[in-house]
C-alpha cells in the first residue's frame, strides 16, 4: 500500500519482472482484464506503466523499504 502524492489516495502497487516475452503478454492480458472490471469486492484498477530501471535498483529500494517497515514496528 502507498499514498498517491498528487491526490492522496491509498493505492496498491504491483511490480512485475518482465524478462520473457510470455511474461509481457501475460501482464498485458491482466492489465486489460483489470481495466474493464468494476466490482465492489475487487480493488479498482487505475493505471499501469512500464519502466526500465538500472540494474540493482529493485534490491536497493526493497532494502530501504524493509528498513523503514522495521522501524515502524
Tab-separated table of N, CA and C in Angstrom:
chain	number	residue	atom	x	y	z
A	1	UNK	N	0.847	-1.167	0.000
A	1	UNK	CA	0.000	0.000	0.000
A	1	UNK	C	0.895	1.234	0.000
A	2	UNK	N	0.429	2.254	-0.689
A	2	UNK	CA	1.161	3.507	-0.760
A	2	UNK	C	0.145	4.643	-0.878
A	3	UNK	N	0.617	5.859	-0.812
A	3	UNK	CA	-0.244	7.032	-0.967
A	3	UNK	C	0.177	7.768	-2.227
A	4	UNK	N	-0.785	8.036	-3.109
A	4	UNK	CA	-0.518	8.809	-4.313
A	4	UNK	C	-0.222	10.242	-3.883
A	5	UNK	N	0.929	10.770	-4.256
A	5	UNK	CA	1.344	12.105	-3.822
A	5	UNK	C	0.477	13.213	-4.405
A	6	UNK	N	-0.140	12.976	-5.549
A	6	UNK	CA	-0.943	14.022	-6.181
A	6	UNK	C	-2.341	14.142	-5.595
A	7	UNK	N	-3.013	13.003	-5.390
A	7	UNK	CA	-4.402	13.074	-4.932
A	7	UNK	C	-4.624	12.480	-3.542
A	8	UNK	N	-3.559	12.009	-2.898
A	8	UNK	CA	-3.598	11.466	-1.541
A	8	UNK	C	-4.448	10.199	-1.394
A	9	UNK	N	-4.750	9.516	-2.510
A	9	UNK	CA	-5.494	8.256	-2.438
A	9	UNK	C	-4.561	7.129	-2.038
A	10	UNK	N	-5.112	6.166	-1.276
A	10	UNK	CA	-4.373	4.942	-0.965
A	10	UNK	C	-4.390	4.062	-2.202
A	11	UNK	N	-3.234	3.529	-2.547
A	11	UNK	CA	-3.127	2.679	-3.734
A	11	UNK	C	-2.308	1.435	-3.406
A	12	UNK	N	-2.575	0.373	-4.156
A	12	UNK	CA	-1.763	-0.839	-4.090
A	12	UNK	C	-0.904	-0.861	-5.344
A	13	UNK	N	0.340	-1.232	-5.191
A	13	UNK	CA	1.264	-1.256	-6.323
A	13	UNK	C	1.743	-2.682	-6.531
A	14	UNK	N	1.676	-3.135	-7.765
A	14	UNK	CA	2.172	-4.462	-8.115
A	14	UNK	C	3.318	-4.276	-9.096
A	15	UNK	N	4.489	-4.756	-8.720
A	15	UNK	CA	5.661	-4.648	-9.581
A	15	UNK	C	5.990	-6.047	-10.097
A	16	UNK	N	6.175	-6.161	-11.408
A	16	UNK	CA	6.403	-7.456	-12.039
A	16	UNK	C	7.639	-7.382	-12.922
A	17	UNK	N	8.482	-8.397	-12.835
A	17	UNK	CA	9.639	-8.501	-13.721
A	17	UNK	C	9.187	-9.106	-15.045
A	18	UNK	N	9.498	-8.445	-16.145
A	18	UNK	CA	9.045	-8.885	-17.469
A	18	UNK	C	10.238	-9.258	-18.342
A	19	UNK	N	10.952	-10.280	-17.953
A	19	UNK	CA	12.148	-10.665	-18.697
A	19	UNK	C	11.836	-11.504	-19.923
A	20	UNK	N	10.732	-12.247	-19.905
A	20	UNK	CA	10.360	-13.095	-21.043
A	20	UNK	C	9.206	-12.455	-21.796
A	21	UNK	N	9.132	-12.691	-23.097
A	21	UNK	CA	8.025	-12.143	-23.875
A	21	UNK	C	6.699	-12.735	-23.417
A	22	UNK	N	6.704	-14.002	-22.955
A	22	UNK	CA	5.465	-14.603	-22.454
A	22	UNK	C	5.003	-13.900	-21.178
A	23	UNK	N	5.944	-13.443	-20.353
A	23	UNK	CA	5.593	-12.692	-19.148
A	23	UNK	C	4.969	-11.357	-19.519
A	24	UNK	N	5.501	-10.730	-20.547
A	24	UNK	CA	4.949	-9.452	-21.000
A	24	UNK	C	3.526	-9.628	-21.494
A	25	UNK	N	3.282	-10.671	-22.280
A	25	UNK	CA	1.935	-10.926	-22.799
A	25	UNK	C	0.959	-11.218	-21.666
A	26	UNK	N	1.394	-12.012	-20.686
A	26	UNK	CA	0.532	-12.344	-19.551
A	26	UNK	C	0.198	-11.080	-18.748
A	27	UNK	N	1.181	-10.213	-18.545
A	27	UNK	CA	0.946	-8.967	-17.815
A	27	UNK	C	-0.017	-8.067	-18.579
A	28	UNK	N	0.137	-7.981	-19.894
A	28	UNK	CA	-0.778	-7.166	-20.696
A	28	UNK	C	-2.201	-7.705	-20.635
A	29	UNK	N	-2.358	-9.026	-20.646
A	29	UNK	CA	-3.691	-9.623	-20.529
A	29	UNK	C	-4.320	-9.265	-19.183
A	30	UNK	N	-3.516	-9.340	-18.123
A	30	UNK	CA	-4.025	-8.995	-16.797
A	30	UNK	C	-4.442	-7.528	-16.738
A	31	UNK	N	-3.624	-6.648	-17.295
A	31	UNK	CA	-3.939	-5.217	-17.308
A	31	UNK	C	-5.247	-4.963	-18.044
A	32	UNK	N	-5.406	-5.586	-19.190
A	32	UNK	CA	-6.628	-5.393	-19.981
A	32	UNK	C	-7.858	-5.908	-19.244
A	33	UNK	N	-7.718	-7.036	-18.567
A	33	UNK	CA	-8.839	-7.579	-17.790
A	33	UNK	C	-9.193	-6.656	-16.627
A	34	UNK	N	-8.187	-6.214	-15.886
A	34	UNK	CA	-8.438	-5.335	-14.747
A	34	UNK	C	-9.069	-4.015	-15.175
A	35	UNK	N	-8.698	-3.539	-16.347
A	35	UNK	CA	-9.194	-2.245	-16.825
A	35	UNK	C	-10.702	-2.249	-17.051
A	36	UNK	N	-11.289	-3.409	-17.329
A	36	UNK	CA	-12.736	-3.454	-17.607
A	36	UNK	C	-13.553	-3.956	-16.421
A	37	UNK	N	-12.896	-4.443	-15.369
A	37	UNK	CA	-13.629	-4.939	-14.204
A	37	UNK	C	-14.117	-3.793	-13.337
A	38	UNK	N	-15.321	-3.960	-12.812
A	38	UNK	CA	-15.877	-2.979	-11.890
A	38	UNK	C	-16.774	-3.737	-10.920
A	39	UNK	N	-16.251	-4.038	-9.737
A	39	UNK	CA	-16.992	-4.819	-8.755
A	39	UNK	C	-16.618	-4.333	-7.358
A	40	UNK	N	-17.588	-4.229	-6.450
A	40	UNK	CA	-17.290	-3.700	-5.112
A	40	UNK	C	-16.342	-4.572	-4.288
A	41	UNK	N	-16.200	-5.841	-4.633
A	41	UNK	CA	-15.309	-6.728	-3.883
A	41	UNK	C	-13.913	-6.837	-4.487
A	42	UNK	N	-13.623	-6.058	-5.511
A	42	UNK	CA	-12.314	-6.069	-6.155
A	42	UNK	C	-11.658	-4.705	-6.027
A	43	UNK	N	-10.350	-4.715	-5.913
A	43	UNK	CA	-9.605	-3.457	-5.899
A	43	UNK	C	-9.735	-2.808	-7.268
A	44	UNK	N	-10.005	-1.515	-7.292
A	44	UNK	CA	-10.172	-0.803	-8.563
A	44	UNK	C	-8.822	-0.585	-9.236
A	45	UNK	N	-8.784	-0.876	-10.523
A	45	UNK	CA	-7.583	-0.652	-11.335
A	45	UNK	C	-7.577	0.802	-11.800
A	46	UNK	N	-6.423	1.468	-11.694
A	46	UNK	CA	-6.313	2.849	-12.154
A	46	UNK	C	-5.409	2.980	-13.372
A	47	UNK	N	-4.207	2.463	-13.319
A	47	UNK	CA	-3.290	2.634	-14.446
A	47	UNK	C	-2.105	1.682	-14.323
A	48	UNK	N	-1.363	1.587	-15.404
A	48	UNK	CA	-0.141	0.780	-15.448
A	48	UNK	C	0.915	1.575	-16.202
A	49	UNK	N	2.159	1.232	-15.987
A	49	UNK	CA	3.245	1.846	-16.731
A	49	UNK	C	4.384	0.853	-16.840
A	50	UNK	N	5.284	1.133	-17.745
A	50	UNK	CA	6.433	0.261	-17.991
A	50	UNK	C	7.699	1.052	-17.711
A	51	UNK	N	8.586	0.469	-16.917
A	51	UNK	CA	9.850	1.120	-16.576
A	51	UNK	C	11.011	0.198	-16.904
A	52	UNK	N	12.149	0.776	-17.152
A	52	UNK	CA	13.400	0.026	-17.330
A	52	UNK	C	14.433	0.611	-16.370
A	53	UNK	N	14.313	0.281	-15.068
A	53	UNK	CA	15.248	0.848	-14.094
A	53	UNK	C	16.638	0.249	-14.236
A	54	UNK	N	17.653	0.935	-13.722
A	54	UNK	CA	19.018	0.411	-13.795
A	54	UNK	C	19.170	-0.864	-12.968
A	55	UNK	N	20.140	-1.661	-13.319
A	55	UNK	CA	20.413	-2.918	-12.629
A	55	UNK	C	20.673	-2.671	-11.145
A	56	UNK	N	20.087	-3.506	-10.283
A	56	UNK	CA	20.274	-3.389	-8.845
A	56	UNK	C	19.331	-2.430	-8.162
A	57	UNK	N	18.561	-1.695	-8.926
A	57	UNK	CA	17.661	-0.694	-8.367
A	57	UNK	C	16.632	-1.329	-7.445
A	58	UNK	N	16.017	-2.425	-7.882
A	58	UNK	CA	14.961	-3.066	-7.108
A	58	UNK	C	15.465	-3.537	-5.747
A	59	UNK	N	16.603	-4.179	-5.720
A	59	UNK	CA	17.148	-4.687	-4.469
A	59	UNK	C	17.430	-3.551	-3.484
A	60	UNK	N	17.951	-2.440	-3.997
A	60	UNK	CA	18.236	-1.290	-3.130
A	60	UNK	C	16.951	-0.720	-2.548
A	61	UNK	N	15.938	-0.526	-3.386
A	61	UNK	CA	14.669	0.037	-2.914
A	61	UNK	C	13.978	-0.899	-1.938
A	62	UNK	N	14.005	-2.211	-2.225
A	62	UNK	CA	13.396	-3.174	-1.311
A	62	UNK	C	14.090	-3.151	0.044
A	63	UNK	N	15.411	-3.041	0.045
A	63	UNK	CA	16.152	-2.961	1.299
A	63	UNK	C	15.775	-1.723	2.091
A	64	UNK	N	15.639	-0.593	1.406
A	64	UNK	CA	15.229	0.649	2.069
A	64	UNK	C	13.825	0.524	2.649
A	65	UNK	N	12.919	-0.083	1.891
A	65	UNK	CA	11.540	-0.254	2.342
A	65	UNK	C	11.476	-1.162	3.565
A	66	UNK	N	12.222	-2.255	3.538
A	66	UNK	CA	12.225	-3.177	4.671
A	66	UNK	C	12.786	-2.498	5.918
A	67	UNK	N	13.814	-1.692	5.755
A	67	UNK	CA	14.394	-0.976	6.895
A	67	UNK	C	13.374	-0.005	7.484
A	68	UNK	N	12.651	0.696	6.628
A	68	UNK	CA	11.624	1.633	7.083
A	68	UNK	C	10.515	0.896	7.812
A	69	UNK	N	10.058	-0.226	7.251
A	69	UNK	CA	8.995	-1.004	7.883
A	69	UNK	C	9.430	-1.541	9.239
A	70	UNK	N	10.678	-1.954	9.357
A	70	UNK	CA	11.174	-2.469	10.633
A	70	UNK	C	11.211	-1.380	11.697
A	71	UNK	N	11.464	-0.139	11.285
A	71	UNK	CA	11.480	0.973	12.230
A	71	UNK	C	10.079	1.287	12.736
A	72	UNK	N	9.061	1.019	11.913
A	72	UNK	CA	7.684	1.335	12.280
A	72	UNK	C	7.060	0.281	13.186
A	73	UNK	N	7.632	-0.917	13.212
A	73	UNK	CA	7.026	-1.991	14.019
A	73	UNK	C	7.742	-2.196	15.318
